[in-house]
N, CA, C and O atoms as a DFTB+ gen file, in Angstrom:
560 C
 N C O
     1  1      85.595     101.156     104.129
     2  2      86.814     101.040     103.345
     3  2      86.697     101.937     102.113
     4  3      85.704     101.891     101.388
     5  1      87.715     102.741     101.895
     6  2      87.721     103.675     100.765
     7  2      88.061     102.927      99.477
     8  3      88.970     102.098      99.447
     9  1      87.316     103.233      98.417
    10  2      87.562     102.635      97.110
    11  2      88.807     103.251      96.497
    12  3      88.926     104.474      96.419
    13  1      89.719     102.421      96.070
    14  2      90.933     102.898      95.409
    15  2      91.092     102.177      94.080
    16  3      91.418     100.990      94.061
    17  1      90.868     102.869      92.969
    18  2      90.996     102.223      91.662
    19  2      92.371     101.612      91.427
    20  3      92.473     100.528      90.852
    21  1      93.429     102.292      91.862
    22  2      94.780     101.773      91.647
    23  2      94.997     100.505      92.461
    24  3      95.496      99.506      91.942
    25  1      94.625     100.547      93.730
    26  2      94.802      99.367      94.589
    27  2      94.008      98.182      94.056
    28  3      94.508      97.057      94.030
    29  1      92.785      98.429      93.633
    30  2      91.957      97.338      93.111
    31  2      92.506      96.783      91.806
    32  3      92.492      95.571      91.588
    33  1      92.988      97.660      90.942
    34  2      93.586      97.194      89.684
    35  2      94.824      96.355      89.971
    36  3      95.038      95.320      89.340
    37  1      95.640      96.803      90.925
    38  2      96.855      96.062      91.252
    39  2      96.561      94.712      91.891
    40  3      97.375      93.793      91.800
    41  1      95.413      94.586      92.532
    42  2      95.023      93.278      93.078
    43  2      94.869      92.263      91.949
    44  3      95.121      91.073      92.140
    45  1      94.456      92.733      90.775
    46  2      94.247      91.827      89.643
    47  2      95.478      91.675      88.756
    48  3      95.760      90.575      88.281
    49  1      96.208      92.752      88.527
    50  2      97.312      92.666      87.558
    51  2      98.675      92.971      88.156
    52  3      99.666      93.020      87.427
    53  1      98.749      93.176      89.463
    54  2     100.007      93.493      90.120
    55  2     100.891      92.263      90.289
    56  3     100.469      91.133      90.043
    57  1     102.088      92.503      90.701
    58  2     103.045      91.426      90.915
    59  2     104.035      91.355      89.770
    60  3     103.914      92.061      88.769
    61  1     104.999      90.502      89.939
    62  2     106.099      90.423      88.984
    63  2     105.684      89.858      87.630
    64  3     106.190      90.306      86.601
    65  1     104.773      88.884      87.608
    66  2     104.546      88.116      86.386
    67  2     103.287      88.463      85.599
    68  3     103.261      88.265      84.384
    69  1     102.252      88.970      86.243
    70  2     100.969      89.121      85.549
    71  2     101.029      90.081      84.360
    72  3     100.478      89.789      83.299
    73  1     101.688      91.212      84.532
    74  2     101.816      92.157      83.408
    75  2     102.583      91.504      82.265
    76  3     102.249      91.694      81.096
    77  1     103.612      90.735      82.607
    78  2     104.405      90.076      81.561
    79  2     103.581      88.992      80.855
    80  3     103.731      88.788      79.651
    81  1     102.721      88.305      81.591
    82  2     101.832      87.318      80.977
    83  2     100.851      88.029      80.047
    84  3     100.613      87.579      78.926
    85  1     100.285      89.137      80.515
    86  2      99.376      89.916      79.665
    87  2     100.091      90.361      78.399
    88  3      99.538      90.265      77.303
    89  1     101.310      90.845      78.543
    90  2     102.100      91.283      77.386
    91  2     102.300      90.131      76.402
    92  3     102.160      90.315      75.193
    93  1     102.623      88.954      76.914
    94  2     102.855      87.794      76.040
    95  2     101.584      87.397      75.283
    96  3     101.653      86.925      74.148
    97  1     100.440      87.589      75.913
    98  2      99.176      87.157      75.297
    99  2      98.484      88.261      74.496
   100  3      97.400      88.040      73.957
   101  1      99.094      89.442      74.413
   102  2      98.461      90.557      73.692
   103  2      98.179      90.231      72.237
   104  3      97.113      90.556      71.713
   105  1      99.125      89.596      71.599
   106  2      99.001      89.434      70.151
   107  2      98.635      88.024      69.713
   108  3      98.307      87.814      68.545
   109  1      98.683      87.045      70.625
   110  2      98.375      85.689      70.192
   111  2      98.006      84.792      71.365
   112  3      98.280      85.097      72.526
   113  1      97.380      83.689      71.023
   114  2      97.087      82.635      71.989
   115  2      98.382      81.857      72.194
   116  3      99.178      81.706      71.268
   117  1      98.585      81.367      73.411
   118  2      99.821      80.635      73.674
   119  2      99.546      79.414      74.540
   120  3      98.649      79.408      75.384
   121  1     100.342      78.388      74.304
   122  2     100.292      77.201      75.149
   123  2     101.189      77.432      76.356
   124  3     102.013      78.347      76.365
   125  1     101.021      76.590      77.376
   126  2     101.763      76.736      78.624
   127  2     103.274      76.805      78.374
   128  3     103.948      77.704      78.877
   129  1     103.794      75.870      77.609
   130  2     105.235      75.822      77.346
   131  2     105.734      77.067      76.633
   132  3     106.817      77.570      76.933
   133  1     104.940      77.567      75.681
   134  2     105.310      78.796      74.970
   135  2     105.381      79.978      75.941
   136  3     106.315      80.779      75.907
   137  1     104.368      80.062      76.803
   138  2     104.351      81.135      77.797
   139  2     105.568      81.045      78.708
   140  3     106.224      82.050      78.981
   141  1     105.864      79.845      79.173
   142  2     107.001      79.655      80.079
   143  2     108.301      80.096      79.409
   144  3     109.136      80.748      80.037
   145  1     108.471      79.744      78.148
   146  2     109.687      80.146      77.426
   147  2     109.742      81.658      77.217
   148  3     110.825      82.243      77.199
   149  1     108.586      82.287      77.060
   150  2     108.573      83.735      76.824
   151  2     108.824      84.540      78.101
   152  3     109.136      85.729      78.039
   153  1     108.687      83.889      79.251
   154  2     108.848      84.566      80.537
   155  2     110.122      84.073      81.212
   156  3     110.093      83.134      82.008
   157  1     111.208      84.697      80.895
   158  2     112.515      84.271      81.386
   159  2     112.544      84.239      82.917
   160  3     112.335      85.257      83.576
   161  1     112.807      83.055      83.463
   162  2     112.991      82.929      84.901
   163  2     111.788      82.456      85.694
   164  3     111.919      82.201      86.892
   165  1     110.625      82.328      85.079
   166  2     109.450      81.880      85.829
   167  2     109.487      80.358      85.960
   168  3     109.887      79.654      85.033
   169  1     109.068      79.864      87.114
   170  2     108.985      78.418      87.304
   171  2     107.629      77.931      86.808
   172  3     106.683      78.711      86.701
   173  1     107.541      76.654      86.510
   174  2     106.259      76.079      86.073
   175  2     105.204      76.256      87.147
   176  3     104.049      76.560      86.851
   177  1     105.605      76.065      88.399
   178  2     104.660      76.195      89.517
   179  2     104.123      77.628      89.613
   180  3     102.922      77.828      89.794
   181  1     105.005      78.617      89.494
   182  2     104.576      80.014      89.572
   183  2     103.702      80.378      88.383
   184  3     102.692      81.062      88.551
   185  1     104.068      79.937      87.189
   186  2     103.258      80.222      86.006
   187  2     101.869      79.616      86.163
   188  3     100.867      80.269      85.871
   189  1     101.809      78.392      86.615
   190  2     100.526      77.730      86.827
   191  2      99.662      78.507      87.813
   192  3      98.467      78.694      87.582
   193  1     100.263      78.961      88.911
   194  2      99.522      79.737      89.919
   195  2      99.009      81.045      89.330
   196  3      97.850      81.410      89.527
   197  1      99.877      81.749      88.607
   198  2      99.488      83.036      88.027
   199  2      98.359      82.856      87.012
   200  3      97.409      83.638      86.993
   201  1      98.462      81.822      86.166
   202  2      97.426      81.569      85.162
   203  2      96.091      81.230      85.824
   204  3      95.042      81.688      85.372
   205  1      96.125      80.433      86.886
   206  2      94.892      80.103      87.610
   207  2      94.266      81.350      88.212
   208  3      93.055      81.552      88.126
   209  1      95.109      82.196      88.828
   210  2      94.604      83.446      89.408
   211  2      93.986      84.334      88.334
   212  3      92.911      84.900      88.533
   213  1      94.664      84.453      87.203
   214  2      94.180      85.318      86.132
   215  2      92.925      84.762      85.473
   216  3      92.069      85.523      85.022
   217  1      92.813      83.445      85.416
   218  2      91.590      82.828      84.892
   219  2      90.436      83.083      85.860
   220  3      89.329      83.424      85.444
   221  1      90.704      82.915      87.147
   222  2      89.693      83.179      88.172
   223  2      89.222      84.632      88.112
   224  3      88.039      84.916      88.301
   225  1      90.156      85.548      87.849
   226  2      89.851      86.976      87.801
   227  2      89.324      87.427      86.443
   228  3      89.158      88.622      86.197
   229  1      89.063      86.462      85.565
   230  2      88.445      86.720      84.248
   231  2      89.323      87.524      83.301
   232  3      88.819      88.194      82.400
   233  1      90.657      87.460      83.505
   234  2      91.572      88.159      82.611
   235  2      91.957      87.305      81.416
   236  3      92.260      87.824      80.342
   237  1      91.945      86.003      81.605
   238  2      92.270      85.115      80.497
   239  2      91.369      83.899      80.529
   240  3      90.691      83.613      81.516
   241  1      91.388      83.202      79.420
   242  2      90.581      81.999      79.280
   243  2      91.503      80.849      78.906
   244  3      92.441      80.998      78.123
   245  1      91.206      79.712      79.486
   246  2      91.977      78.498      79.222
   247  2      91.119      77.616      78.337
   248  3      90.010      77.234      78.710
   249  1      91.639      77.296      77.168
   250  2      90.897      76.476      76.220
   251  2      91.625      75.148      76.058
   252  3      92.790      75.106      75.664
   253  1      90.917      74.068      76.369
   254  2      91.491      72.733      76.231
   255  2      90.865      72.091      75.006
   256  3      89.642      72.008      74.895
   257  1      91.715      71.632      74.080
   258  2      91.216      70.964      72.884
   259  2      91.953      69.650      72.714
   260  3      93.108      69.499      73.112
   261  1      91.262      68.725      72.122
   262  2      91.887      67.427      71.889
   263  2      91.923      67.188      70.391
   264  3      90.908      66.866      69.774
   265  1      93.087      67.349      69.825
   266  2      93.287      67.056      68.414
   267  2      93.889      65.665      68.377
   268  3      93.157      64.677      68.330
   269  1      95.184      65.571      68.397
   270  2      95.852      64.280      68.537
   271  2      96.199      64.053      70.000
   272  3      96.089      62.944      70.523
   273  1      96.613      65.117      70.635
   274  2      96.910      65.078      72.062
   275  2      96.125      66.206      72.727
   276  3      95.514      67.034      72.052
   277  1      96.150      66.226      74.025
   278  2      95.468      67.271      74.767
   279  2      96.265      68.565      74.663
   280  3      97.430      68.605      75.060
   281  1      95.660      69.612      74.142
   282  2      96.314      70.911      74.018
   283  2      95.584      71.923      74.884
   284  3      94.356      72.006      74.857
   285  1      96.342      72.688      75.649
   286  2      95.784      73.755      76.462
   287  2      96.357      75.065      75.949
   288  3      97.571      75.232      75.831
   289  1      95.458      75.988      75.649
   290  2      95.871      77.264      75.093
   291  2      95.252      78.382      75.918
   292  3      94.098      78.293      76.337
   293  1      96.024      79.427      76.145
   294  2      95.567      80.568      76.927
   295  2      95.423      81.778      76.023
   296  3      96.239      82.013      75.132
   297  1      94.360      82.547      76.273
   298  2      94.145      83.781      75.525
   299  2      93.452      84.787      76.443
   300  3      92.864      84.419      77.460
   301  1      93.533      86.049      76.068
   302  2      92.916      87.102      76.865
   303  2      91.412      87.152      76.628
   304  3      90.941      86.963      75.507
   305  1      90.674      87.408      77.688
   306  2      89.249      87.684      77.575
   307  2      89.107      89.145      77.129
   308  3      90.104      89.858      77.014
   309  1      87.885      89.584      76.882
   310  2      87.675      91.001      76.570
   311  2      88.145      91.867      77.738
   312  3      88.745      92.923      77.537
   313  1      87.865      91.408      78.963
   314  2      88.327      92.119      80.154
   315  2      89.857      92.163      80.175
   316  3      90.442      93.203      80.478
   317  1      90.497      91.057      79.861
   318  2      91.960      91.010      79.792
   319  2      92.497      91.946      78.725
   320  3      93.515      92.609      78.928
   321  1      91.811      92.001      77.584
   322  2      92.237      92.890      76.503
   323  2      92.109      94.362      76.896
   324  3      92.764      95.223      76.311
   325  1      91.266      94.646      77.884
   326  2      91.117      96.037      78.325
   327  2      92.384      96.542      79.025
   328  3      92.504      97.736      79.298
   329  1      93.334      95.635      79.317
   330  2      94.607      96.045      79.920
   331  2      95.625      96.493      78.873
   332  3      96.712      96.951      79.226
   333  1      95.285      96.365      77.596
   334  2      96.220      96.716      76.515
   335  2      96.810      98.120      76.692
   336  3      98.025      98.272      76.562
   337  1      96.008      99.151      76.981
   338  2      96.616     100.484      77.144
   339  2      97.631     100.539      78.289
   340  3      98.623     101.262      78.203
   341  1      97.389      99.787      79.346
   342  2      98.317      99.767      80.481
   343  2      99.637      99.132      80.055
   344  3     100.713      99.680      80.298
   345  1      99.535      97.971      79.418
   346  2     100.739      97.245      78.990
   347  2     101.510      98.079      77.972
   348  3     102.732      98.193      78.062
   349  1     100.804      98.662      77.007
   350  2     101.487      99.482      75.994
   351  2     102.142     100.711      76.611
   352  3     103.216     101.126      76.175
   353  1     101.503     101.296      77.621
   354  2     102.114     102.439      78.316
   355  2     103.391     102.023      79.029
   356  3     104.373     102.764      79.019
   357  1     103.391     100.844      79.648
   358  2     104.605     100.347      80.311
   359  2     105.711     100.081      79.293
   360  3     106.880     100.372      79.548
   361  1     105.339      99.531      78.143
   362  2     106.322      99.288      77.082
   363  2     106.926     100.618      76.621
   364  3     108.142     100.742      76.477
   365  1     106.074     101.591      76.397
   366  2     106.539     102.908      75.936
   367  2     107.438     103.552      76.991
   368  3     108.498     104.086      76.664
   369  1     107.016     103.503      78.246
   370  2     107.797     104.089      79.330
   371  2     109.136     103.363      79.466
   372  3     110.177     104.002      79.621
   373  1     109.109     102.046      79.409
   374  2     110.331     101.245      79.528
   375  2     111.296     101.498      78.386
   376  3     112.510     101.541      78.584
   377  1     110.751     101.665      77.187
   378  2     111.590     101.943      76.014
   379  2     112.209     103.341      76.116
   380  3     113.404     103.517      75.881
   381  1     111.386     104.323      76.467
   382  2     111.841     105.704      76.574
   383  2     112.920     105.860      77.643
   384  3     113.852     106.647      77.479
   385  1     112.791     105.110      78.737
   386  2     113.707     105.234      79.882
   387  2     114.681     104.066      80.001
   388  3     115.172     103.771      81.090
   389  1     114.956     103.407      78.884
   390  2     115.768     102.193      78.894
   391  2     117.115     102.397      79.596
   392  3     117.497     101.585      80.439
   393  1     117.824     103.454      79.263
   394  2     119.155     103.681      79.850
   395  2     119.065     103.881      81.360
   396  3     119.846     103.300      82.114
   397  1     118.120     104.698      81.798
   398  2     117.958     104.954      83.234
   399  2     117.554     103.680      83.970
   400  3     118.082     103.374      85.040
   401  1     116.622     102.951      83.390
   402  2     116.145     101.717      84.016
   403  2     117.279     100.709      84.116
   404  3     117.457     100.072      85.154
   405  1     118.049     100.561      83.037
   406  2     119.177      99.620      83.037
   407  2     120.187      99.998      84.112
   408  3     120.706      99.128      84.812
   409  1     120.465     101.286      84.246
   410  2     121.407     101.745      85.265
   411  2     120.891     101.409      86.666
   412  3     121.644     100.917      87.507
   413  1     119.634     101.672      86.908
   414  2     119.050     101.370      88.220
   415  2     119.101      99.871      88.502
   416  3     119.467      99.446      89.598
   417  1     118.732      99.080      87.504
   418  2     118.740      97.623      87.674
   419  2     120.155      97.132      87.946
   420  3     120.362      96.311      88.840
   421  1     121.120      97.617      87.196
   422  2     122.509      97.206      87.399
   423  2     123.017      97.606      88.785
   424  3     123.796      96.874      89.396
   425  1     122.578      98.759      89.279
   426  2     122.969      99.190      90.620
   427  2     122.300      98.350      91.700
   428  3     122.807      98.234      92.816
   429  1     121.177      97.775      91.360
   430  2     120.418      97.001      92.343
   431  2     120.761      95.519      92.357
   432  3     120.169      94.763      93.128
   433  1     121.708      95.081      91.519
   434  2     122.068      93.668      91.476
   435  2     122.467      93.172      92.865
   436  3     122.100      92.066      93.262
   437  1     123.211      93.986      93.597
   438  2     123.648      93.598      94.940
   439  2     122.468      93.476      95.899
   440  3     122.567      92.810      96.930
   441  1     121.363      94.115      95.562
   442  2     120.186      94.080      96.435
   443  2     119.169      93.033      95.999
   444  3     118.039      93.031      96.487
   445  1     119.555      92.143      95.088
   446  2     118.589      91.197      94.535
   447  2     117.976      90.289      95.595
   448  3     116.811      89.910      95.480
   449  1     118.735      89.937      96.615
   450  2     118.175      89.100      97.675
   451  2     117.067      89.832      98.412
   452  3     116.026      89.241      98.703
   453  1     117.269      91.097      98.718
   454  2     116.226      91.843      99.410
   455  2     115.031      92.065      98.489
   456  3     113.893      92.108      98.957
   457  1     115.273      92.206      97.182
   458  2     114.167      92.332      96.228
   459  2     113.325      91.068      96.227
   460  3     112.096      91.131      96.196
   461  1     113.992      89.917      96.260
   462  2     113.267      88.651      96.303
   463  2     112.397      88.590      97.552
   464  3     111.240      88.176      97.493
   465  1     112.964      89.007      98.684
   466  2     112.200      88.992      99.933
   467  2     111.027      89.964      99.861
   468  3     109.941      89.657     100.353
   469  1     111.231      91.124      99.258
   470  2     110.141      92.087      99.112
   471  2     109.024      91.515      98.247
   472  3     107.847      91.657      98.578
   473  1     109.388      90.869      97.139
   474  2     108.378      90.262      96.268
   475  2     107.619      89.173      97.013
   476  3     106.403      89.046      96.867
   477  1     108.329      88.394      97.801
   478  2     107.693      87.328      98.577
   479  2     106.709      87.906      99.585
   480  3     105.616      87.368      99.759
   481  1     107.086      89.000     100.253
   482  2     106.196      89.667     101.208
   483  2     104.954      90.175     100.484
   484  3     103.839      90.042     100.990
   485  1     105.146      90.755      99.301
   486  2     104.008      91.244      98.521
   487  2     103.096      90.089      98.121
   488  3     101.874      90.210      98.207
   489  1     103.674      88.972      97.686
   490  2     102.873      87.794      97.340
   491  2     102.074      87.311      98.541
   492  3     100.896      86.977      98.418
   493  1     102.720      87.274      99.704
   494  2     102.025      86.843     100.916
   495  2     100.913      87.816     101.283
   496  3      99.845      87.401     101.732
   497  1     101.159      89.109     101.094
   498  2     100.145      90.124     101.356
   499  2      98.934      89.921     100.435
   500  3      97.791      89.994     100.886
   501  1      99.189      89.667      99.150
   502  2      98.094      89.415      98.205
   503  2      97.324      88.162      98.598
   504  3      96.095      88.136      98.522
   505  1      98.041      87.126      99.016
   506  2      97.376      85.896      99.460
   507  2      96.497      86.161     100.677
   508  3      95.397      85.620     100.786
   509  1      96.988      87.000     101.594
   510  2      96.215      87.333     102.787
   511  2      94.948      88.096     102.412
   512  3      93.887      87.845     102.983
   513  1      95.044      89.015     101.468
   514  2      93.871      89.768     101.009
   515  2      92.843      88.817     100.404
   516  3      91.651      88.916     100.695
   517  1      93.310      87.892      99.559
   518  2      92.394      86.925      98.950
   519  2      91.718      86.068     100.010
   520  3      90.520      85.801      99.917
   521  1      92.466      85.638     101.007
   522  2      91.909      84.824     102.080
   523  2      90.856      85.596     102.853
   524  3      89.792      85.056     103.155
   525  1      91.135      86.851     103.177
   526  2      90.154      87.683     103.882
   527  2      88.899      87.874     103.044
   528  3      87.790      87.841     103.577
   529  1      89.059      88.073     101.740
   530  2      87.900      88.224     100.861
   531  2      87.066      86.949     100.829
   532  3      85.836      87.009     100.837
   533  1      87.726      85.802     100.792
   534  2      87.011      84.526     100.824
   535  2      86.273      84.350     102.141
   536  3      85.137      83.877     102.158
   537  1      86.909      84.726     103.241
   538  2      86.271      84.614     104.549
   539  2      85.060      85.521     104.630
   540  3      84.031      85.136     105.185
   541  1      85.173      86.740     104.074
   542  2      84.023      87.651     104.063
   543  2      82.875      87.090     103.251
   544  3      81.717      87.194     103.658
   545  1      83.180      86.493     102.102
   546  2      82.142      85.909     101.256
   547  2      81.421      84.783     101.969
   548  3      80.208      84.628     101.821
   549  1      82.165      83.983     102.751
   550  2      81.558      82.889     103.488
   551  2      80.630      83.411     104.590
   552  3      79.640      82.761     104.923
   553  1      80.947      84.584     105.158
   554  2      80.129      85.158     106.215
   555  2      78.818      85.715     105.677
   556  3      77.827      85.812     106.401
   557  1      78.824      86.079     104.404
   558  2      77.619      86.691     103.796
   559  2      76.656      85.647     103.428
   560  3      75.584      85.951     102.905
């Protein structure tokens, strides 16, 4: 199997939500509810899954503290912070191309159902890759 830096990086930070989660955590630690509010449209179940995946992949750390109540806070690890140039480049690119991007998005509104299906296929593909990796680890 040929090593592909882009493919491997996308295995860790690809998908609809992970880059946005990284962006939200760039400047501060956040609790689950804060993260959910900052990510317009994400479900609690999807956020929970993404956070677990990112914690497993050493991109973020989950800190549970008990002050008066149980508080769970998420923050980037040093490895997670190494994505800062990627996130900032996307912000810069998105800002520079705002008009073009908005036009494309507005033209694609009618295709939103197919976009959802494409994202679902990609999620299933990522799940299949993870399953194969787990199976390989068990064989070793």
